[in-house]
Short mmCIF file of C-alpha atoms (C1' of nucleotides) in Angstrom, two decimals:
data_model
loop_
_atom_site.label_atom_id
_atom_site.label_comp_id
_atom_site.label_asym_id
_atom_site.label_seq_id
_atom_site.Cartn_x
_atom_site.Cartn_y
_atom_site.Cartn_z
CA UNK A 39 110.16 104.70 64.68
CA UNK A 40 108.91 103.11 61.69
CA UNK A 41 105.40 105.12 59.81
CA UNK A 42 103.18 103.67 57.42
CA UNK A 43 100.89 105.75 55.35
CA UNK A 44 96.84 104.18 55.18
CA UNK A 45 94.00 103.82 55.38
CA UNK A 46 92.35 103.91 58.23
CA UNK A 47 88.72 102.19 58.18
CA UNK A 48 88.16 100.67 62.04
CA UNK A 49 90.27 99.62 64.73
CA UNK A 50 88.62 96.67 66.42
CA UNK A 51 85.79 98.17 69.05
CA UNK A 52 87.82 98.52 72.38
CA UNK A 53 85.96 97.27 75.48
CA UNK A 54 85.75 100.58 75.59
CA UNK A 55 85.93 101.18 79.72
CA UNK A 56 85.92 105.49 79.22
CA UNK A 57 82.33 105.58 77.56
CA UNK A 58 83.40 107.84 74.54
CA UNK A 59 86.14 106.01 73.08
CA UNK A 60 88.25 106.15 70.26
CA UNK A 61 88.31 108.30 66.71
CA UNK A 62 87.96 105.67 64.56
CA UNK A 63 84.33 103.94 65.48
CA UNK A 64 83.60 108.07 64.46
CA UNK A 65 85.67 108.31 61.33
CA UNK A 66 84.05 104.09 59.97
CA UNK A 67 82.35 104.98 56.79
CA UNK A 68 83.77 107.89 55.84
CA UNK A 69 85.74 107.94 52.69
CA UNK A 70 87.71 110.89 53.83
CA UNK A 71 89.59 108.94 56.91
CA UNK A 72 92.71 109.16 56.23
CA UNK A 73 95.24 108.36 58.55
CA UNK A 74 98.82 107.68 59.02
CA UNK A 75 100.17 104.98 61.64
CA UNK A 76 103.21 105.47 63.27
CA UNK A 77 105.50 104.52 66.26
CA UNK A 78 107.36 105.16 69.74
CA UNK A 79 109.63 103.80 71.06
CA UNK A 80 109.55 104.33 75.14
CA UNK A 81 110.35 107.83 76.60
CA UNK A 82 110.25 109.34 72.93
CA UNK A 83 107.85 112.82 73.21
CA UNK A 84 104.95 112.59 70.75
CA UNK A 85 104.81 117.14 71.14
CA UNK A 86 106.29 119.24 73.68
CA UNK A 87 104.48 122.06 75.59
CA UNK A 88 105.13 124.61 73.03
CA UNK A 89 105.22 122.63 69.66
CA UNK A 90 102.50 123.83 66.85
CA UNK A 91 99.72 121.52 67.18
CA UNK A 92 98.95 120.08 63.23
CA UNK A 93 98.44 116.84 64.61
CA UNK A 94 95.54 114.89 66.62
CA UNK A 95 96.75 112.03 67.89
CA UNK A 96 94.78 108.67 68.66
CA UNK A 97 96.79 106.09 70.66
CA UNK A 98 96.44 102.44 69.48
CA UNK A 99 98.85 100.65 71.59
CA UNK A 100 100.43 101.25 74.94
CA UNK A 101 100.87 104.05 77.30
CA UNK A 102 101.08 107.61 76.76
CA UNK A 103 102.02 110.33 79.67
CA UNK A 104 100.53 113.66 79.66
CA UNK A 105 102.74 116.51 81.57
CA UNK A 106 103.90 119.91 82.22
CA UNK A 107 106.52 121.80 83.96
CA UNK A 108 107.66 124.52 86.23
CA UNK A 109 110.72 126.64 85.22
CA UNK A 110 112.72 125.01 87.74
CA UNK A 111 111.86 121.17 86.42
CA UNK A 112 108.87 120.70 88.81
CA UNK A 113 106.70 118.36 86.75
CA UNK A 114 102.68 117.55 87.04
CA UNK A 115 100.86 114.68 84.97
CA UNK A 116 98.31 115.29 84.24
CA UNK A 117 96.97 112.07 82.75
CA UNK A 118 97.51 108.60 81.13
CA UNK A 119 97.02 107.93 78.13
CA UNK A 120 95.93 103.87 76.76
CA UNK A 121 94.68 102.97 73.64
CA UNK A 122 91.92 104.44 72.23
CA UNK A 123 92.76 107.94 73.81
CA UNK A 124 93.09 111.34 72.29
CA UNK A 125 95.43 113.19 72.27
CA UNK A 126 96.21 116.99 71.27
CA UNK A 127 93.01 118.27 70.54
CA UNK A 128 94.06 121.69 71.21
CA UNK A 129 92.09 123.75 68.58
CA UNK A 130 94.26 127.03 69.95
CA UNK A 131 97.60 126.53 68.03
CA UNK A 132 100.47 124.98 71.06
CA UNK A 133 100.33 122.37 72.22
CA UNK A 134 99.82 123.28 76.05
CA UNK A 135 102.04 120.08 77.86
CA UNK A 136 104.41 117.42 76.51
CA UNK A 137 103.22 113.90 75.72
CA UNK A 138 105.46 111.37 75.60
CA UNK A 139 105.53 107.43 75.06
CA UNK A 140 105.49 105.62 78.36
CA UNK A 141 105.96 102.13 76.94
CA UNK A 142 106.36 101.28 72.72
CA UNK A 143 103.99 103.23 71.58
CA UNK A 144 101.29 102.69 68.48
CA UNK A 145 99.78 106.23 66.77
CA UNK A 146 97.81 106.91 64.41
CA UNK A 147 98.14 110.92 63.30
CA UNK A 148 95.50 113.11 62.08
CA UNK A 149 96.48 115.67 60.06
CA UNK A 150 94.83 118.61 61.82
CA UNK A 151 93.48 119.75 58.28
CA UNK A 152 91.67 116.17 57.70
CA UNK A 153 90.57 116.23 61.01
CA UNK A 154 88.56 119.79 60.64
CA UNK A 155 87.20 118.24 57.68
CA UNK A 156 85.80 115.32 59.70
CA UNK A 157 84.19 117.55 61.99
CA UNK A 158 82.84 119.28 59.43
CA UNK A 159 81.90 116.97 57.12
CA UNK A 160 80.68 113.77 58.96
CA UNK A 161 77.22 114.30 60.32
CA UNK A 162 77.82 113.93 64.36
CA UNK A 163 81.71 114.13 64.82
CA UNK A 164 81.77 116.98 65.72
CA UNK A 165 79.59 116.27 69.14
CA UNK A 166 81.05 112.87 69.36
CA UNK A 167 83.83 114.31 70.14
CA UNK A 168 82.23 116.83 72.32
CA UNK A 169 81.54 114.29 74.28
CA UNK A 170 84.72 112.72 74.84
CA UNK A 171 86.20 116.41 75.32
CA UNK A 172 83.35 116.40 78.12
CA UNK A 173 84.69 113.02 79.50
CA UNK A 174 88.40 114.44 79.82
CA UNK A 175 86.56 117.66 81.85
CA UNK A 176 85.37 115.31 84.67
CA UNK A 177 88.08 113.31 84.55
CA UNK A 178 90.82 116.68 85.34
CA UNK A 179 87.84 117.24 88.17
CA UNK A 180 88.24 114.18 89.78
CA UNK A 181 92.63 114.68 89.61
CA UNK A 182 91.69 118.08 91.27
CA UNK A 183 90.18 116.75 93.97
CA UNK A 184 92.50 114.29 94.54
CA UNK A 185 95.38 116.46 94.32
CA UNK A 186 94.29 119.41 96.49
CA UNK A 187 92.41 117.73 98.81
CA UNK A 188 93.46 113.64 99.08
CA UNK A 189 96.41 112.64 101.89
CA UNK A 190 98.86 110.11 99.99
CA UNK A 191 97.13 107.13 101.14
CA UNK A 192 94.18 108.15 99.53
CA UNK A 193 95.75 109.38 96.50
CA UNK A 194 97.96 106.51 95.90
CA UNK A 195 94.23 103.92 97.12
CA UNK A 196 93.14 106.27 93.96
CA UNK A 197 95.10 105.70 91.71
CA UNK A 198 95.07 101.62 91.44
CA UNK A 199 91.87 102.00 90.86
CA UNK A 200 92.01 103.79 88.06
CA UNK A 201 94.97 101.65 86.67
CA UNK A 202 92.35 98.51 87.93
CA UNK A 203 89.31 100.21 86.09
CA UNK A 204 91.49 101.50 82.86
CA UNK A 205 92.76 97.47 82.22
CA UNK A 206 89.27 96.27 82.43
CA UNK A 207 87.43 95.85 85.54
CA UNK A 208 87.60 92.86 87.86
CA UNK A 209 91.48 92.37 86.51
CA UNK A 210 92.75 92.00 90.01
CA UNK A 211 96.26 92.34 89.13
CA UNK A 212 96.98 95.73 87.57
CA UNK A 213 100.10 96.25 85.06
CA UNK A 214 102.30 99.72 86.45
CA UNK A 215 104.12 100.21 83.35
CA UNK A 216 104.97 103.78 84.43
CA UNK A 217 107.66 104.42 87.35
CA UNK A 218 107.23 105.69 90.53
CA UNK A 219 109.06 108.65 89.67
CA UNK A 220 105.77 108.53 87.50
CA UNK A 221 103.08 108.10 89.80
CA UNK A 222 104.56 111.02 92.08
CA UNK A 223 104.64 113.55 89.28
CA UNK A 224 100.45 112.36 88.25
CA UNK A 225 99.32 112.35 92.11
CA UNK A 226 101.71 115.13 93.72
CA UNK A 227 103.97 113.21 95.89
CA UNK A 228 107.30 112.29 95.68
CA UNK A 229 108.62 109.41 95.08
CA UNK A 230 109.75 107.86 98.53
CA UNK A 231 106.12 108.86 100.12
CA UNK A 232 104.10 106.66 96.99
CA UNK A 233 106.52 103.40 97.62
CA UNK A 234 105.39 104.00 101.43
CA UNK A 235 102.17 103.98 100.59
CA UNK A 236 102.68 100.91 98.76
CA UNK A 237 104.75 99.24 101.04
CA UNK A 238 102.07 99.99 103.95
CA UNK A 239 98.83 98.79 102.02
CA UNK A 240 100.94 95.08 100.98
CA UNK A 241 101.75 95.16 105.18
CA UNK A 242 98.08 95.58 105.26
CA UNK A 243 97.00 93.00 103.10
CA UNK A 244 95.29 94.92 100.90
CA UNK A 245 97.41 94.78 98.00
CA UNK A 246 99.84 92.33 96.80
CA UNK A 247 103.61 93.40 95.01
CA UNK A 248 104.70 90.60 93.10
CA UNK A 249 107.37 92.54 91.24
CA UNK A 250 107.41 96.53 91.18
CA UNK A 251 105.67 96.82 87.67
CA UNK A 252 103.06 94.65 88.85
CA UNK A 253 100.03 95.27 91.63
CA UNK A 254 97.88 92.71 92.71
CA UNK A 255 94.26 94.11 94.37
CA UNK A 256 93.20 91.82 97.33
CA UNK A 257 90.73 94.27 98.65
CA UNK A 258 89.39 95.47 96.55
CA UNK A 259 86.28 97.38 98.75
CA UNK A 260 89.47 98.19 101.37
CA UNK A 261 91.22 100.34 98.67
CA UNK A 262 87.56 101.93 97.61
CA UNK A 263 86.83 102.84 101.08
CA UNK A 264 90.25 104.25 101.10
CA UNK A 265 90.17 106.16 98.55
CA UNK A 266 87.92 108.63 98.96
CA UNK A 267 88.40 108.86 102.74
CA UNK A 268 86.45 105.93 104.70
CA UNK A 269 89.12 105.05 106.84
CA UNK A 270 86.88 103.22 109.23
CA UNK A 271 89.67 103.24 111.83
CA UNK A 272 88.98 106.65 112.92
CA UNK A 273 87.45 106.68 116.41
CA UNK L 241 64.85 134.18 92.05
CA UNK L 242 62.95 135.76 89.23
CA UNK L 243 62.56 134.15 85.92
CA UNK L 244 61.39 134.89 82.11
CA UNK L 245 61.43 133.18 79.04
CA UNK L 246 63.00 135.09 76.19
CA UNK L 247 64.01 135.03 73.07
CA UNK L 248 67.74 134.64 73.12
CA UNK L 249 69.03 136.65 70.16
CA UNK L 250 72.60 137.99 71.43
CA UNK L 251 73.90 139.54 74.03
CA UNK L 252 76.03 142.80 74.23
CA UNK L 253 80.03 140.65 73.19
CA UNK L 254 81.75 140.33 76.76
CA UNK L 255 85.47 141.61 75.94
CA UNK L 256 86.43 138.53 75.75
CA UNK L 257 89.20 137.22 77.76
CA UNK L 258 88.78 133.55 77.21
CA UNK L 259 89.08 132.76 73.54
CA UNK L 260 86.25 131.43 72.87
CA UNK L 261 83.44 133.08 75.25
CA UNK L 262 80.24 133.06 75.19
CA UNK L 263 77.07 130.98 73.44
CA UNK L 264 75.09 134.07 72.69
CA UNK L 265 76.88 134.24 69.97
CA UNK L 266 77.00 132.03 68.56
CA UNK L 267 73.56 130.78 68.59
CA UNK L 268 73.40 134.52 66.94
CA UNK L 269 71.54 134.02 63.69
CA UNK L 270 69.79 131.18 64.28
CA UNK L 271 66.06 130.93 64.64
CA UNK L 272 65.91 128.47 67.22
CA UNK L 273 68.25 130.11 69.96
CA UNK L 274 65.43 130.53 72.46
CA UNK L 275 66.47 130.28 76.33
CA UNK L 276 64.75 130.96 79.86
CA UNK L 277 67.13 133.47 82.46
CA UNK L 278 67.11 133.23 85.70
CA UNK L 279 68.60 135.33 89.01
CA UNK L 280 70.01 133.39 91.47
CA UNK L 281 70.95 134.39 94.83
CA UNK L 282 74.70 134.74 96.41
CA UNK L 283 74.53 131.30 98.59
CA UNK L 284 71.96 129.51 95.91
CA UNK L 285 72.15 126.43 94.34
CA UNK L 286 71.81 126.04 90.59
CA UNK L 287 72.72 122.38 90.38
CA UNK L 288 74.15 119.70 92.77
CA UNK L 289 76.60 117.39 91.75
CA UNK L 290 73.81 113.96 91.26
CA UNK L 291 71.57 116.10 89.56
CA UNK L 292 70.19 115.06 85.77
CA UNK L 293 72.14 117.41 83.68
CA UNK L 294 69.14 117.98 81.75
CA UNK L 295 69.70 122.47 80.85
CA UNK L 296 72.79 123.88 80.05
CA UNK L 297 73.67 127.53 81.53
CA UNK L 298 75.83 130.72 80.66
CA UNK L 299 76.74 132.91 83.05
CA UNK L 300 75.06 136.10 82.22
CA UNK L 301 76.45 138.74 85.34
CA UNK L 302 78.29 137.72 88.79
CA UNK L 303 79.85 134.25 89.86
CA UNK L 304 79.35 130.80 90.01
CA UNK L 305 81.62 128.44 91.78
CA UNK L 306 81.63 124.43 91.01
CA UNK L 307 83.09 122.27 93.12
CA UNK L 308 83.52 118.30 94.02
CA UNK L 309 82.80 116.90 97.68
CA UNK L 310 84.56 114.00 99.48
CA UNK L 311 82.23 112.19 101.89
CA UNK L 312 83.58 113.63 104.81
CA UNK L 313 83.05 117.21 103.40
CA UNK L 314 86.72 118.23 102.34
CA UNK L 315 85.29 120.48 99.06
CA UNK L 316 87.86 121.05 96.13
CA UNK L 317 86.45 124.13 94.32
CA UNK L 318 87.26 123.12 90.79
CA UNK L 319 86.39 126.88 89.48
CA UNK L 320 85.02 130.04 89.75
CA UNK L 321 82.72 130.92 86.43
CA UNK L 322 82.58 134.28 85.88
CA UNK L 323 79.84 136.42 82.42
CA UNK L 324 80.38 134.40 80.01
CA UNK L 325 81.37 131.01 80.91
CA UNK L 326 79.48 127.78 80.82
CA UNK L 327 78.15 125.02 82.85
CA UNK L 328 76.56 121.72 82.95
CA UNK L 329 78.42 120.98 79.14
CA UNK L 330 78.21 117.14 80.62
CA UNK L 331 76.70 114.99 78.43
CA UNK L 332 76.52 111.83 80.61
CA UNK L 333 73.47 112.13 82.55
CA UNK L 334 74.42 113.53 85.80
CA UNK L 335 76.04 115.85 86.94
CA UNK L 336 79.63 115.53 88.57
CA UNK L 337 79.64 118.48 90.55
CA UNK L 338 77.68 121.62 92.51
CA UNK L 339 77.30 124.50 90.95
CA UNK L 340 76.42 127.47 93.72
CA UNK L 341 76.16 131.48 93.11
CA UNK L 342 79.06 132.73 95.20
CA UNK L 343 77.20 136.78 94.10
CA UNK L 344 73.22 137.36 93.47
CA UNK L 345 73.74 136.25 89.45
CA UNK L 346 72.06 135.86 86.46
CA UNK L 347 71.90 132.87 84.35
CA UNK L 348 71.06 131.79 80.79
CA UNK L 349 69.03 128.54 80.61
CA UNK L 350 69.12 126.30 77.66
CA UNK L 351 67.09 123.07 77.57
CA UNK L 352 68.96 120.66 76.71
CA UNK L 353 67.60 119.44 74.19
CA UNK L 354 67.35 122.55 72.55
CA UNK L 355 70.82 122.95 72.99
CA UNK L 356 71.36 119.76 71.39
CA UNK L 357 69.48 120.40 68.74
CA UNK L 358 71.44 123.12 67.56
CA UNK L 359 74.89 120.91 67.50
CA UNK L 360 73.06 119.40 65.27
CA UNK L 361 71.48 122.98 63.12
CA UNK L 362 73.80 124.92 63.25
CA UNK L 363 76.95 124.86 61.32
CA UNK L 364 80.38 125.76 63.16
CA UNK L 365 77.90 125.44 66.86
CA UNK L 366 79.57 122.05 67.71
CA UNK L 367 82.71 122.70 66.62
CA UNK L 368 82.95 126.03 68.64
CA UNK L 369 82.00 124.13 71.58
CA UNK L 370 84.60 121.73 71.37
CA UNK L 371 86.88 124.87 71.64
CA UNK L 372 84.84 126.36 74.50
CA UNK L 373 85.48 122.47 76.05
CA UNK L 374 89.17 122.13 74.73
CA UNK L 375 89.91 125.71 76.82
CA UNK L 376 88.44 124.41 79.86
CA UNK L 377 90.49 121.37 79.61
CA UNK L 378 93.33 123.24 78.91
CA UNK L 379 92.77 125.39 82.32
CA UNK L 380 91.69 122.98 84.58
CA UNK L 381 95.50 121.24 83.17
CA UNK L 382 96.85 124.17 84.61
CA UNK L 383 95.17 124.27 87.83
CA UNK L 384 96.05 120.49 88.18
CA UNK L 385 100.24 121.83 87.73
CA UNK L 386 99.09 124.70 90.43
CA UNK L 387 97.56 121.57 93.40
CA UNK L 388 99.76 119.06 92.79
CA UNK L 389 103.68 121.18 92.50
CA UNK L 390 103.24 123.88 94.01
CA UNK L 391 103.82 125.95 97.14
CA UNK L 392 101.09 128.12 99.41
CA UNK L 393 102.54 131.77 98.11
CA UNK L 394 102.87 130.63 94.44
CA UNK L 395 99.59 128.96 94.56
CA UNK L 396 98.26 132.22 96.32
CA UNK L 397 99.92 134.28 94.01
CA UNK L 398 98.25 132.42 90.98
CA UNK L 399 95.07 133.12 91.87
CA UNK L 400 95.55 136.70 92.04
CA UNK L 401 97.11 136.59 88.55
CA UNK L 402 93.70 134.34 87.15
CA UNK L 403 91.38 136.82 88.92
CA UNK L 404 93.26 139.63 87.71
CA UNK L 405 93.35 138.23 84.05
CA UNK L 406 89.16 137.17 84.59
CA UNK L 407 88.56 140.88 85.45
CA UNK L 408 90.16 142.60 82.49
CA UNK L 409 93.58 143.09 82.07
CA UNK L 410 95.59 145.71 83.31
CA UNK L 411 92.89 146.65 86.49
CA UNK L 412 95.38 146.26 89.47
CA UNK L 413 92.52 146.61 92.14
CA UNK L 414 90.56 143.08 92.18
CA UNK L 415 87.55 142.42 92.94
CA UNK L 416 87.26 138.55 95.25
CA UNK L 417 83.80 138.29 95.86
CA UNK L 418 84.61 134.83 96.85
CA UNK L 419 85.57 134.10 100.42
CA UNK L 420 88.42 132.84 102.16
CA UNK L 421 87.80 129.69 102.64
CA UNK L 422 86.19 129.45 98.95
CA UNK L 423 89.60 130.61 97.53
CA UNK L 424 91.31 128.04 100.27
CA UNK L 425 89.01 124.89 98.71
CA UNK L 426 90.44 126.13 95.66
CA UNK L 427 93.84 126.21 95.66
CA UNK L 428 93.69 123.13 98.08
CA UNK L 429 94.83 124.58 101.11
CA UNK L 430 93.34 125.44 104.73
CA UNK L 431 91.52 129.59 105.18
CA UNK L 432 94.31 129.96 107.53
CA UNK L 433 97.71 129.71 104.92
CA UNK L 434 95.54 131.54 102.01
CA UNK L 435 95.13 134.38 104.93
CA UNK L 436 98.84 134.09 105.66
CA UNK L 437 99.95 134.36 102.47
CA UNK L 438 98.00 137.43 101.54
CA UNK L 439 99.34 139.04 104.69
CA UNK L 440 103.28 138.15 103.70
CA UNK L 441 102.64 139.44 100.33
CA UNK L 442 100.95 142.57 101.52
CA UNK L 443 103.85 142.90 104.13
CA UNK L 444 106.90 142.52 101.27
CA UNK L 445 104.61 145.25 99.10
CA UNK L 446 103.61 143.07 96.28
CA UNK L 447 99.52 143.42 96.84
CA UNK L 448 97.43 145.67 98.93
CA UNK L 449 94.24 144.77 100.93
CA UNK L 450 92.38 147.73 101.58
CA UNK L 451 89.43 145.86 102.07
CA UNK L 452 88.99 141.70 102.01
CA UNK L 453 86.79 141.66 99.22
CA UNK L 454 89.71 143.93 97.18
CA UNK L 455 93.12 143.24 96.70
CA UNK L 456 95.07 145.89 94.83
CA UNK L 457 97.93 144.43 93.26
CA UNK L 458 101.18 146.60 93.11
CA UNK L 459 104.27 144.25 91.48
CA UNK L 460 102.86 141.71 88.77
CA UNK L 461 105.79 141.21 87.80
CA UNK L 462 106.96 139.73 91.38
CA UNK L 463 104.09 137.87 91.78
CA UNK L 464 104.49 136.57 88.06
CA UNK L 465 107.75 135.83 89.53
CA UNK L 466 105.95 134.01 92.03
CA UNK L 467 103.29 132.27 90.77
CA UNK L 468 105.73 129.98 88.65
CA UNK L 469 108.53 129.60 91.33
CA UNK L 470 110.85 131.77 89.90
CA UNK L 471 111.60 133.31 93.12
CA UNK L 472 115.07 134.47 92.65
CA UNK L 473 116.00 135.08 96.49
CA UNK L 474 116.30 131.76 96.77
CA UNK L 475 120.85 131.22 97.22
"C1'" DC D 207 128.29 88.79 85.50
"C1'" DG D 208 128.37 93.34 86.08
"C1'" DC D 209 126.32 97.86 85.94
"C1'" DA D 210 122.94 101.19 86.04
"C1'" DA D 211 118.67 101.91 86.16
"C1'" DA D 212 114.76 102.36 89.64
"C1'" DC D 213 113.26 101.27 94.05
"C1'" DT D 214 113.20 100.57 98.64
"C1'" DT D 215 113.90 102.10 103.54
"C1'" DG D 216 116.06 104.92 107.05
"C1'" DA D 217 116.80 109.92 109.51
"C1'" DT D 218 116.16 114.07 109.82
"C1'" DG D 219 113.28 118.67 108.52
"C1'" DT D 220 110.04 121.79 106.88
"C1'" DT D 221 105.63 123.30 105.49
"C1'" DG D 222 100.78 124.03 105.89
"C1'" DC D 223 97.67 121.65 109.24
"C1'" DT D 224 95.65 122.21 113.59
"C1'" DC D 225 93.71 124.22 117.29
"C1'" DA D 226 92.69 128.65 119.84
"C1'" DA D 227 91.80 133.70 120.66
"C1'" DG D 228 91.04 138.08 118.90
"C1'" DC D 229 89.53 141.42 115.67
"C1'" DT D 230 86.82 143.23 112.17
"C1'" DA D 231 82.88 144.61 109.23
"C1'" DG D 232 78.45 144.57 108.11
"C1'" DG D 233 73.53 143.92 109.16
"C1'" DT D 234 69.54 144.34 112.58
"C1'" DG D 235 66.56 145.46 116.23
"C1'" DG D 236 66.14 148.61 120.10
"C1'" DC K 145 71.69 155.91 115.90
"C1'" DC K 146 73.82 152.94 118.33
"C1'" DA K 147 75.45 148.97 120.43
"C1'" DC K 148 75.21 144.02 119.89
"C1'" DC K 149 75.76 139.86 116.77
"C1'" DT K 150 77.49 137.32 113.81
"C1'" DA K 151 80.28 135.59 110.30
"C1'" DG K 152 84.26 136.26 108.41
"C1'" DC K 153 89.06 137.42 108.53
"C1'" DT K 154 93.33 137.46 111.02
"C1'" DT K 155 97.25 135.99 113.81
"C1'" DG K 156 99.43 132.62 117.07
"C1'" DA K 157 101.36 128.11 119.04
"C1'" DG K 158 101.97 123.62 118.81
"C1'" DC K 159 102.40 119.60 115.23
"C1'" DA K 160 101.61 116.08 111.44
"C1'" DA K 161 102.35 114.97 106.96
"C1'" DC K 162 105.39 114.20 103.73
"C1'" DA K 163 109.11 116.18 101.65
"C1'" DT K 164 114.50 115.68 101.98
"C1'" DC K 165 118.32 114.10 102.11
"C1'" DA K 166 121.22 109.55 103.02
"C1'" DA K 167 122.25 104.72 102.62
"C1'" DG K 168 121.18 99.87 100.80
"C1'" DT K 169 118.63 96.59 97.85
"C1'" DT K 170 117.02 95.31 93.85
"C1'" DT K 171 115.78 94.28 88.63
"C1'" DG K 172 116.46 93.89 84.36
"C1'" DC K 173 119.50 94.29 80.31
"C1'" DG K 174 123.84 94.05 77.78
#
DNA sequence: CGCAAACTTGATGTTGCTCAAGCTAGGTGG
DNA sequence: CCACCTAGCTTGAGCAACATCAAGTTTGCG
């Protein structure tokens, strides 16, 4: 893991799949936007549930998983964050979830104090953050619908579409850096059910599985129907 | 449903179960804080999924449910909002969920334009909103853990504790204004399972059910253990 | 090439859903 | 004032979806 202090002025603008994306563009132009770039190897922890929330991070490269645990070890992954996403935007003292690198990850770290100064001093910054938070909230609500009311096939189909969207639309071959275990803990399923469901989708010609870590979407419309329960073979 | 334009300066401060609570206190002191008070009867819709998000509301009295639907009618309730909570904090054009009154409800409505002016003009307002949004996000993540990884009994116990907390701690008798159907759609269960689970908790002496709409908590510690899966009767 | 981690597949089990009756309470009209 | 009526709640029996347990298989790395 390497570190280096850099004057952080602006990233190249990301393709912005998510509407309000990236912090850099917000701070751009402000002389106070100073941050620390850091790298984490796959599997490393960025921060853990219960840690003091003293920094805000932006994912620059790679993918991060956020999760919560129950005392007996059951895990719920609440999100997979790719480049441009913010972590640790919790103004209440401590982190309420754990963040771990899935792949090798580059992060841009803002000290909380610096970050709060930005909020107060840079016009429009707080507002932009509010947009980011609201967007996260929207995504969280979709996920609640998925977890509470969707069947296994619908969950997996939704997941595939989400990944496809996150990796630039119209990319029919998607990269799956997380394990089946991660997917299961994200969808509220077991690893076996995820595996079986993917096999079923492959057999039905909706996807192809060149390797476990790559999934090709062969029938986008079919998946989209499945994802919201529009299973036409019902009657 | 009655309406009236009022100069909205400040509510009496709420007991603040949720740390960042209520908008009124934020706008207080600002001459631009003008809002509309309105009432909704039980069952009425405040706004629906897909509506233009042109207002922000604060619940002044009563309880509101937020939910999302799947095409075939499956419903996921994403939250029950009581006095002091904000609705419609979505900066992206349209509402992504429906809000309905559970009881008779009094709402304080802010036009979006007014609201955004507040954000820009009142120092600290945006920041406070950010805190509110972050808190909502935290709650949403807890709910994801519940929906994805908790068993029926754990879900119901968690729900009871949540309601107890929302109604002033240490109130051992809690008011349940929502139907079993609402509870089921909040917990990702069926109405029958909710009913059976409550019966089981009553038989085990953890709660009492004087009427379906009131639940008395008889063993708080027991419920807290259940809620996180600390079921000691495991071996 | 060998090893470990990840993934797939199969057989069996259990939780919670579905379908189907009853029950209860609150509101309305006779 | 009481009886009905309906919406909501409870309870039961059977079943299906998904979990669990248990092998195998593949993959990628040293």
